[in-house]
Coordinates of C-alpha atoms in Angstrom, one line a residue:
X26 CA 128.3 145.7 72.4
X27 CA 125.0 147.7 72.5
X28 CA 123.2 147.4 76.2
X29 CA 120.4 146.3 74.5
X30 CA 122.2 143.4 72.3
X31 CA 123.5 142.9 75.8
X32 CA 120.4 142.2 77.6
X33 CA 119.0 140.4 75.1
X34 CA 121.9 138.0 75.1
X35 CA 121.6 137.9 78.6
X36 CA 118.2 136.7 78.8
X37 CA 118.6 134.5 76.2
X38 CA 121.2 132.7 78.3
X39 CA 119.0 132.7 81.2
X40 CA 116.0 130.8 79.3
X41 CA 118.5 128.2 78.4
X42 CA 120.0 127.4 81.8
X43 CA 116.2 127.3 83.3
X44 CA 115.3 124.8 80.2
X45 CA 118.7 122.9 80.7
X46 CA 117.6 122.5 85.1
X47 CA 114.5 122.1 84.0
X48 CA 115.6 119.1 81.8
X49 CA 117.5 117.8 84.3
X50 CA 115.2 117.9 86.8
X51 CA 112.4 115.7 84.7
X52 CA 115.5 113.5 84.2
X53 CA 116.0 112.9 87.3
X54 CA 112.1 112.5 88.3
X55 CA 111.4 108.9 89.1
X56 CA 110.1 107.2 86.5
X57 CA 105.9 106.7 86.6
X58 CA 105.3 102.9 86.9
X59 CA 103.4 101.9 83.6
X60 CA 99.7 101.4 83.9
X61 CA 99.1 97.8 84.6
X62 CA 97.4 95.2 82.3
X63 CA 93.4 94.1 82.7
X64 CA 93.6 92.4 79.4
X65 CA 94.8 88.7 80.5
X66 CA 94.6 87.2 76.5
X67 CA 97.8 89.6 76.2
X68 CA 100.1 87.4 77.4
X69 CA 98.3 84.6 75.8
X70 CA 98.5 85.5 72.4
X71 CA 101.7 83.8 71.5
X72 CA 102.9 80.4 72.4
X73 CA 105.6 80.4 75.4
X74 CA 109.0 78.6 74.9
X75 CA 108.9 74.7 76.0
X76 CA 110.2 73.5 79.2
X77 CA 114.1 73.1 78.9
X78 CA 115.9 70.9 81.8
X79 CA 118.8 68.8 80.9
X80 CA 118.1 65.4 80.6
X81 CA 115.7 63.8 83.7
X82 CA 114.7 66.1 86.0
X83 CA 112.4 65.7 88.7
X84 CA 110.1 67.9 90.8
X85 CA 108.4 66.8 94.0
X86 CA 105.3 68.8 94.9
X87 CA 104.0 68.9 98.7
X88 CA 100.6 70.2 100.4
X89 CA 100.4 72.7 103.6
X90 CA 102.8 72.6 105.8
X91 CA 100.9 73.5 109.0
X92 CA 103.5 72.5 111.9
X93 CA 105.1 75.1 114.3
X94 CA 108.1 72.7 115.7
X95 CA 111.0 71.4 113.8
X96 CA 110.2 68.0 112.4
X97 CA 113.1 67.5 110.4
X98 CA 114.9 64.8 112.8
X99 CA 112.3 63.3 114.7
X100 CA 113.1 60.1 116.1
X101 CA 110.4 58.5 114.0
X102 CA 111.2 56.1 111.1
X103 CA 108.3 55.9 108.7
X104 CA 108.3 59.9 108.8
X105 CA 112.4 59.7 107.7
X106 CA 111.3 57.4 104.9
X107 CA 108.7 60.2 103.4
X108 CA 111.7 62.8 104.0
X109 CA 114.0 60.2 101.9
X110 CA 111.8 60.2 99.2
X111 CA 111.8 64.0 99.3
X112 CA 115.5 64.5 98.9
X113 CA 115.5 62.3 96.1
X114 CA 113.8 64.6 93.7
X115 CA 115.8 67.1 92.1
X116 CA 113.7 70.2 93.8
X117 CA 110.8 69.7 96.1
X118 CA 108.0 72.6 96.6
X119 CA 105.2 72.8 99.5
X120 CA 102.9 75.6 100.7
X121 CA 104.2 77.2 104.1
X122 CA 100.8 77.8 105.8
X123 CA 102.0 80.0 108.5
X124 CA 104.6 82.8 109.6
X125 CA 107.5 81.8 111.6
X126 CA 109.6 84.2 114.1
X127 CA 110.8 83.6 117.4
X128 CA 108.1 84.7 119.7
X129 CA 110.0 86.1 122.1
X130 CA 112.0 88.6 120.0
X131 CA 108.8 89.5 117.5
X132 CA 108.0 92.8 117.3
X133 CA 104.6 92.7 115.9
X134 CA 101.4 91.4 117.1
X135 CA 98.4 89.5 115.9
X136 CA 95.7 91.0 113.4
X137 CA 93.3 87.4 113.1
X138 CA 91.2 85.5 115.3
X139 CA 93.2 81.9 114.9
X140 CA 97.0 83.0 114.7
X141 CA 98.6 80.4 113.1
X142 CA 102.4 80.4 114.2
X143 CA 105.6 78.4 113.4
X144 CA 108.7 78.6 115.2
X145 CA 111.4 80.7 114.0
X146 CA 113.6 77.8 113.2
X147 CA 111.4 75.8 110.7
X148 CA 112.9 77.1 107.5
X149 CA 116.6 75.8 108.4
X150 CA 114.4 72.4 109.3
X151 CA 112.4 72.6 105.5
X152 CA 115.7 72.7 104.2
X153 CA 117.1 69.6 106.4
X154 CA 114.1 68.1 105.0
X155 CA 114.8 68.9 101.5
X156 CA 112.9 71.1 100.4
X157 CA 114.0 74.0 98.8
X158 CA 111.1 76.2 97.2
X159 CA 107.6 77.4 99.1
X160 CA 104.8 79.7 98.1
X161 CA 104.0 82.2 100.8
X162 CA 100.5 83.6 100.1
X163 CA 97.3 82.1 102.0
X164 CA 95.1 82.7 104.3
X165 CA 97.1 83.1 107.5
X166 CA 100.1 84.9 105.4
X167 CA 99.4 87.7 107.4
X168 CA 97.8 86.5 110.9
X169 CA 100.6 88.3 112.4
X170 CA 100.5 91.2 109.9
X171 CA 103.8 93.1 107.6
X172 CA 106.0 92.5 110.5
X173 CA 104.9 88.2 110.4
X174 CA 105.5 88.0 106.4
X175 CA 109.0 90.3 106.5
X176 CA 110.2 88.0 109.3
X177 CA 109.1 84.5 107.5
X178 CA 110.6 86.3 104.4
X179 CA 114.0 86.9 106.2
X180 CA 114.4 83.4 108.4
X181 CA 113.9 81.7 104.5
X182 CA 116.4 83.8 102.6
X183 CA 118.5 83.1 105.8
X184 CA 117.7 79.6 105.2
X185 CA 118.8 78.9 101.5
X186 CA 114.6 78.2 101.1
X187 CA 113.3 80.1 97.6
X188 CA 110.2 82.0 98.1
X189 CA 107.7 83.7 96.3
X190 CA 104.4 85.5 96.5
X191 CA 105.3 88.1 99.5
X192 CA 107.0 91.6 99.7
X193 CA 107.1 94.8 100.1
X194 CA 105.4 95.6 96.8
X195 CA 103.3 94.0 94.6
X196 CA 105.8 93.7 91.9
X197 CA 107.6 92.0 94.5
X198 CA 105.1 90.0 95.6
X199 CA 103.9 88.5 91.9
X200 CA 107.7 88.9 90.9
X201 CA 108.6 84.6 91.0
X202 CA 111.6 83.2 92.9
X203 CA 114.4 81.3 90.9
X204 CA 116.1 77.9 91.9
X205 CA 119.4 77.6 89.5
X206 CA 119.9 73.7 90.0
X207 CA 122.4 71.6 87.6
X208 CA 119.7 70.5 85.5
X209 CA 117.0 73.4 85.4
X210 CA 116.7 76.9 86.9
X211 CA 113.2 76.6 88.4
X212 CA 110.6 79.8 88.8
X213 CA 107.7 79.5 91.2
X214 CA 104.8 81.9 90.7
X215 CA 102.5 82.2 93.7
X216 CA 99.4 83.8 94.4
X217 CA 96.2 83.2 97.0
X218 CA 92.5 84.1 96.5
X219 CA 91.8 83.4 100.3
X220 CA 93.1 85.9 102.4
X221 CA 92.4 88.2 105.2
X222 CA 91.3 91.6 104.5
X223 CA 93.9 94.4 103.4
X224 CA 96.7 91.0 102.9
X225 CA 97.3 92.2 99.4
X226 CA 100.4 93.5 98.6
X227 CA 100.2 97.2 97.0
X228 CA 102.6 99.0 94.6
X229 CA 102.9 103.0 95.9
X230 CA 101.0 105.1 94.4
X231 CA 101.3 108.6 94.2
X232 CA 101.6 110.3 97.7
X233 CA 100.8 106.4 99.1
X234 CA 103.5 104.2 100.2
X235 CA 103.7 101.2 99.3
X236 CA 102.1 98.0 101.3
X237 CA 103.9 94.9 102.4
X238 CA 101.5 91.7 101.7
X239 CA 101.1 89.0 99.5
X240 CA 100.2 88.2 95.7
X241 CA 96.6 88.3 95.4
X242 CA 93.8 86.7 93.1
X243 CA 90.6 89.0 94.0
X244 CA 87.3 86.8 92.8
X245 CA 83.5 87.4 93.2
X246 CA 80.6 84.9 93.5
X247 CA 78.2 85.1 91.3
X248 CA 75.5 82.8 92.3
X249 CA 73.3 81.3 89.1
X250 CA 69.5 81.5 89.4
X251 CA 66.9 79.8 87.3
X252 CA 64.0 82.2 86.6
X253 CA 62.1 81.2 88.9
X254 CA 64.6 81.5 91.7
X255 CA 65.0 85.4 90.3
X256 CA 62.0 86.2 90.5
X257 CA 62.0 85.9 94.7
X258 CA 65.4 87.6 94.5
X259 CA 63.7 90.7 92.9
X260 CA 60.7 90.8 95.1
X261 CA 63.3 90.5 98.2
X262 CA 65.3 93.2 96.8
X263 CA 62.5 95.0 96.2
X264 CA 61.2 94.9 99.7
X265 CA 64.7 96.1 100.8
X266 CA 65.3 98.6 98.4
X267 CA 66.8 102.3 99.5
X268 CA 67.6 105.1 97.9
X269 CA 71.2 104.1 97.7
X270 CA 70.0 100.8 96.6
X271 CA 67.2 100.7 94.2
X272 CA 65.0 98.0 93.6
X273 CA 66.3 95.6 90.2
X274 CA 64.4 96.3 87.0
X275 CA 61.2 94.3 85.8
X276 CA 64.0 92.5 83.1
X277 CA 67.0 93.0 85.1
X278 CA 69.0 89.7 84.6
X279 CA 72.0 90.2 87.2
X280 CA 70.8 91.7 91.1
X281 CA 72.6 92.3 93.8
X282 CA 71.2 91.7 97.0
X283 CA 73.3 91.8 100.3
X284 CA 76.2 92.4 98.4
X285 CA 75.8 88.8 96.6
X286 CA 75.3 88.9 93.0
X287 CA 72.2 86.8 91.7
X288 CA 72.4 86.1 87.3
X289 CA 69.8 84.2 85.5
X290 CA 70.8 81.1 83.9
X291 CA 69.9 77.5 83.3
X292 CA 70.0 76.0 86.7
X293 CA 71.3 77.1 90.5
X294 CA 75.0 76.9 90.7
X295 CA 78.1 78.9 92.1
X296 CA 80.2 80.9 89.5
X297 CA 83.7 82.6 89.9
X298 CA 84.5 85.9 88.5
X299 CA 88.7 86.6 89.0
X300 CA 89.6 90.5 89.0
X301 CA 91.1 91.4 85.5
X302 CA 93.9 93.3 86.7
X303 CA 94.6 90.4 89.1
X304 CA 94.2 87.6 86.4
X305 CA 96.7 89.8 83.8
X306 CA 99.1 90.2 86.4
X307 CA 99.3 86.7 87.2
X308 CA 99.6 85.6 83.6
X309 CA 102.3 88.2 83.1
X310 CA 104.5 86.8 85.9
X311 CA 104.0 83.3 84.6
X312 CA 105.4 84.6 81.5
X313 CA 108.5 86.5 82.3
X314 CA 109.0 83.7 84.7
X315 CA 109.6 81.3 81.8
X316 CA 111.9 83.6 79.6
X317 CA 114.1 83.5 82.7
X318 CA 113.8 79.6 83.8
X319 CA 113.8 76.1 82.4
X320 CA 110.9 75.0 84.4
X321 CA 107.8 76.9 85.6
X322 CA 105.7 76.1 88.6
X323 CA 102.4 78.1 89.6
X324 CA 100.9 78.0 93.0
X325 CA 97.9 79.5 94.4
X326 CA 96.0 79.0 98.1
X327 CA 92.2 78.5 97.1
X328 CA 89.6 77.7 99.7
X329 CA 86.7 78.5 97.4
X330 CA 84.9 75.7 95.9
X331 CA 81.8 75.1 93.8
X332 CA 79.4 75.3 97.0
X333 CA 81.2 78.6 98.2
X334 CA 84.3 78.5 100.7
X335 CA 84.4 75.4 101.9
X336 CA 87.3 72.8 102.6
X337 CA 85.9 69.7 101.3
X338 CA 84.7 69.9 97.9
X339 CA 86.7 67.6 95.7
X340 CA 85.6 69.5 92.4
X341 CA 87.4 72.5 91.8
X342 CA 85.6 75.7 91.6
X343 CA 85.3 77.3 87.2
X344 CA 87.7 80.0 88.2
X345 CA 90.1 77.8 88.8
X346 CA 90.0 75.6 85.7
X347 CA 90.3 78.7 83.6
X348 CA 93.2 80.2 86.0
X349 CA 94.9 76.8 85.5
X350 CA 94.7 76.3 81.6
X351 CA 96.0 80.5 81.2
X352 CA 98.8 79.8 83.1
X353 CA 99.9 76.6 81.4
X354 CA 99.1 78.4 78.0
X355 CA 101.7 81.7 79.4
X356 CA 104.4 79.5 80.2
X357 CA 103.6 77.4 83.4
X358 CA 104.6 73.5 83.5
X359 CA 103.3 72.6 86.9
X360 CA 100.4 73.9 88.8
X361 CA 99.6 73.3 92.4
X362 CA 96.5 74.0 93.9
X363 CA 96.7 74.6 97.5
X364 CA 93.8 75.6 100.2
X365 CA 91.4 72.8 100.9
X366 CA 93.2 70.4 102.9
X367 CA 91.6 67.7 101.4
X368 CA 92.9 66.2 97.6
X369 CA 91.6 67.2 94.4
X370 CA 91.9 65.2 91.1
X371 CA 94.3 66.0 88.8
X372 CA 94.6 67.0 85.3
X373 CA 97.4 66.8 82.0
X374 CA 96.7 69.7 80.0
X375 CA 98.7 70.2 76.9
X376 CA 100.9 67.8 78.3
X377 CA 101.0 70.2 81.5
X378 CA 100.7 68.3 85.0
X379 CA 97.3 70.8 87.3
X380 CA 97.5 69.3 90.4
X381 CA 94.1 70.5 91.8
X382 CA 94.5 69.7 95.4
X383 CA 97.6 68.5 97.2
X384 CA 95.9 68.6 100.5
X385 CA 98.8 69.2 103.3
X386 CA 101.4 67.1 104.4
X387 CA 101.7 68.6 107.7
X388 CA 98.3 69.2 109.7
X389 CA 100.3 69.7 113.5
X390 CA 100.0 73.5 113.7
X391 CA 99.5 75.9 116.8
X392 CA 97.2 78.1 116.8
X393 CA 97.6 81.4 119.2
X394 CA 94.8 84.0 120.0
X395 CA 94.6 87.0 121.1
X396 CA 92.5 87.4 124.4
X397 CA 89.3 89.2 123.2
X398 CA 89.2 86.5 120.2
X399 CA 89.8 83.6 122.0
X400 CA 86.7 84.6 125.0
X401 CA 84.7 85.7 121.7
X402 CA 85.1 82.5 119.9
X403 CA 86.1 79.4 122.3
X404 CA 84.1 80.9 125.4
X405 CA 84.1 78.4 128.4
X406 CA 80.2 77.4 128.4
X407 CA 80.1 77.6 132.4
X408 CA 82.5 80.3 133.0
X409 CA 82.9 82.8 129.8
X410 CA 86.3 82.9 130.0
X411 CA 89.0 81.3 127.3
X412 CA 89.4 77.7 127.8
X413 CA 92.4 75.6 128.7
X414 CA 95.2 75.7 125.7
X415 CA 94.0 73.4 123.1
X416 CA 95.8 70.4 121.5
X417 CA 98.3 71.6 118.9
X418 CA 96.5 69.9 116.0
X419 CA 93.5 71.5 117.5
X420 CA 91.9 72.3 114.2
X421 CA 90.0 76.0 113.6
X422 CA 86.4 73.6 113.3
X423 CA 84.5 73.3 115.9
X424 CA 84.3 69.3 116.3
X425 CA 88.0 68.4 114.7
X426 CA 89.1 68.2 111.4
X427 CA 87.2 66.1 109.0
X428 CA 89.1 63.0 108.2
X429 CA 89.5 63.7 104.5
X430 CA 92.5 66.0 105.7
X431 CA 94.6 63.4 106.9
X432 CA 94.7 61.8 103.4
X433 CA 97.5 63.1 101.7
X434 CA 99.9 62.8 98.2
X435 CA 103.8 63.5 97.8
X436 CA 103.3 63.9 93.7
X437 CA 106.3 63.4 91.6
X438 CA 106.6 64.9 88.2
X439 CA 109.2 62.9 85.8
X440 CA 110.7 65.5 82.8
X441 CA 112.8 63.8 80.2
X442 CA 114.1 66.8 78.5
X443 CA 111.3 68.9 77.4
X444 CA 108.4 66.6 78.0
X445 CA 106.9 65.7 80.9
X446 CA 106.8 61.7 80.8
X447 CA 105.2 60.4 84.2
X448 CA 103.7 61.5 86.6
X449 CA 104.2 59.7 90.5
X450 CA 101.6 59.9 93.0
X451 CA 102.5 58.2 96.7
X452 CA 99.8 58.3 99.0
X453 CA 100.1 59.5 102.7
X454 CA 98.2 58.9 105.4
X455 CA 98.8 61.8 108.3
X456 CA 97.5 59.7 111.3
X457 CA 93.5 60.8 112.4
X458 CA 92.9 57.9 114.2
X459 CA 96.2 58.1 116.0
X460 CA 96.9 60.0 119.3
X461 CA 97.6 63.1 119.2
X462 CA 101.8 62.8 119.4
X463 CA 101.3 61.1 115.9
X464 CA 98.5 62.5 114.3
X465 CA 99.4 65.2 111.7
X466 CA 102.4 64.0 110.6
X467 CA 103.0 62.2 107.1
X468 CA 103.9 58.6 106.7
X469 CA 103.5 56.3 103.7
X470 CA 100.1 54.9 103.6
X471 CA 99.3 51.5 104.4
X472 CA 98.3 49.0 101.7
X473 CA 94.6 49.2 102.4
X474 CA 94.7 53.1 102.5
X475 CA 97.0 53.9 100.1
X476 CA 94.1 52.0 97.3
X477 CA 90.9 54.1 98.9
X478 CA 93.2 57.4 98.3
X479 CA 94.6 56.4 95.1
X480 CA 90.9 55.0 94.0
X481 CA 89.8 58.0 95.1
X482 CA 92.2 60.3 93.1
X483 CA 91.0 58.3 89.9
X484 CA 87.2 59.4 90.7
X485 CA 88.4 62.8 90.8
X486 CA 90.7 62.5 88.1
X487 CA 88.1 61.3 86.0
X488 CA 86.1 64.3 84.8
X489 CA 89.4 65.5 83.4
X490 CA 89.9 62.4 81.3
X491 CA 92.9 61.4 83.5
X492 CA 93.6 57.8 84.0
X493 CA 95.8 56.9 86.7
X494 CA 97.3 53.3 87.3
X495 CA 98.0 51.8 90.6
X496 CA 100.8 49.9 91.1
X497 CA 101.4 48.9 94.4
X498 CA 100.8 51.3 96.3
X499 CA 101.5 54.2 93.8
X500 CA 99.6 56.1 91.7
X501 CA 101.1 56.7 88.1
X502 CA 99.9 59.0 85.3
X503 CA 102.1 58.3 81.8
X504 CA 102.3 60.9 79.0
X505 CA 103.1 60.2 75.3

């Protein structure tokens, strides 16, 4: 062979072993998550596969659950007769309000004012109460920041408890949990709009890690103006005006003024806008959820309302509604709505059961502080410092709670097959006028109280063309 035939063979051989590391070396790069969705009608564009449990099935939905001491076998009968009812159902689902860890061995420390805390053994004593899913996200989710959620995560896996709407990710965190049961394997989807800041769950991102935290719904106000109300918005904004913030346009028909958005319309009133990336993401859980399960439940921890954020509002806010009727259209066949601790009406859409409000069903919580919050916000009037511990219902309003939150609902939703045929509403009344060992803690409404609640429901049902009979003392809605 020639020396230069041999060189050029030589090279030649060396361009292919760099293109064959090279190839293996893009091979072996992790993949690049695909960009994700802002387009929400994408996973609305076809119809999702029907519900599919065998035979009767039945699914008990549950408010809050704000305690932080095993309740499971109190000594107290009216409370095991509620808990009876529970473990009746087939699957029962609540909200857990607030981390739980043993105080002692935590690790972490608090990142709120009001730390809401549960004891480390409550998950084992949801389960000896029979329930068996719960939605993570809300506003206290992460009072006791990543190490809190990861430790509430941990106790409930420990526990047999399902879980959904926390992790390390945010796939994780949207991602549902799954129930197999005999009849049905159950998903639960679960999301919060109210949440402390930086709560959100985060996916990693180039040279980023990623963030523990929970599923979030991000939503603006946009607060409706007639024209004469905008025209004082633009002479304020205009008085204000720097150069980073200009003054509106003579026809501008949207301004923001201290970072509220004002829009011309018809008459005052309180809008939502829901992030598009947020809203999509949902949706697309719901989805894939339902190509994996026979029945679909979607949560979410709201505190807004149509005044602004505010607990005791019995209409639901518009972002909502819409929120609701997407999720039943991409697959969802119960929706709770969680976050004012006071009940909402409910509504059957497309034979669909939105429950709007379930209230709580415990309201016996502690609340911890760390020492600059508590002198910042519960000063002693004479001596500056932190007052005496509180009352462990002590609620985070100055005054108490409002009695509308001791009103509560275990709702039961009857399938037969496919269709949803009934839904059961049983009233609860958790004790305000009671002392303070009592109050809090759910027990089957009297007579008298179980018809104001029930009437109640029916006033707030009403708007949504639901009728609700009462018999007894239960509330039941029946579908065709």
């Amino acid at each position: 062979m020639t020396e230069p035939k041999k060189t050029r063979l030589l090279a030649a051989a060396a361009l292919v072993a760099v293109l064959a590391a090279s190839g293996a070396a893009h091979a072996q790069a992790p993949a690049q998550m695909p960009r994700p969705s802002n387009d929400p009608t994408e996973f609305l564009r076809t119809p999702p596969k029907p519900a599919s449990p065998k035979g009767k099935f039945s699914l008990v939905s549950l408010g809050d659950l704000l305690y932080s001491r095993p309740m499971a076998d109190r000594p107290d009968p009216e409370l095991q007769k509620v808990i009876e009812l529970i473990k009746g159902g087939d699957v029962t689902i609540a909200n857990r309000e607030s981390p739980t860890f043993d105080l002692k061995t935590f690790k972490g420390t608090g990142y709120a004012n009001g730390l809401l805390w549960g004891d480390g053994t409550l998950a084992k004593d949801e389960k000896a109460m029979g329930i068996d899913m719960v939605s993570l996200p809300n506003n206290h989710a992460t009072d006791w920041g990543p190490e809190g959620l990861l430790e509430t995560m941990r106790l409930h896996d420990e526990a047999g408890v399902v879980h959904s709407g926390g992790g390390r990710t945010l796939q994780e965190a949207r991602r549902a949990g799954f129930l197999q049961t005999p009849k049905a394997r159950v998903a639960l989807v679960s999301t919060a709009s109210t949440f402390k800041v930086n709560a959100g769950a985060n996916d990693a991102f180039g040279e980023v890690n990623a963030r523990t935290g929970i599923s979030t719904l991000r939503t603006r106000p946009i607060q409706m103006v007639t024209p004469e109300q905008m025209v004082l918005v633009k002479k304020a904004a205009t008085e204000f005006a720097s150069p980073l913030k200009p003054a509106p346009a003579a026809d501008a028909t949207e301004v923001t003024f201290n970072d509220q958005v004002y829009r011309l319309g018809d008459k005052p009133e309180l809008r939502w806008e829901m992030d598009l990336y947020d809203h999509a993401g949902l949706l697309k859980a719901v989805r894939e959820a339902k190509e994996q399960a026979d029945v679909v439940v979607f949560t979410i921890h709201a505190h807004e309302s149509t005044t602004g954020v505010d607990d005791d509002t019995p209409p639901p806010p518009d972002f909502l509604i819409k929120l609701f009727h997407d999720t039943v259209d991409a697959g969802a066949d119960v929706i709770l709505g969680g976050g004012p601790h006071s009940l909402r009406g409910v509504e059957i859409y497309k034979g669909k059961v939105v429950l709007y409000g379930m209230g709580v069903f415990f309201i016996n919580g502690e609340i911890k502080a760390l020492q600059e919050s508590a002198l910042r916000v519960w000063p002693d009037p004479k001596t500056g410092k932190a007052p005496p511990p509180q009352p462990e219902e002590r609620s985070v309003r100055t005054g108490g709670n409002p009695a509308s939150w001791y009103d509560g609902v275990v709702a039961i939703t009857d399938f037969d097959g496919p269709k949803i045929k009934a839904v059961r509403l049983y009233p609860l009344d958790l004790g305000n006028t009671y002392d303070r060992t009592r109050r809090g803690i759910p027990h089957f409404a009297d007579p008298e109280n179980a018809k104001r609640i029930l009437a109640d429901l029916q006033r707030d049902s009403a708007p949504f063309g639901t009728k609700i009979a009462i018999e007894g003392s239960v509330g039941v809605i029946r579908l065709p």
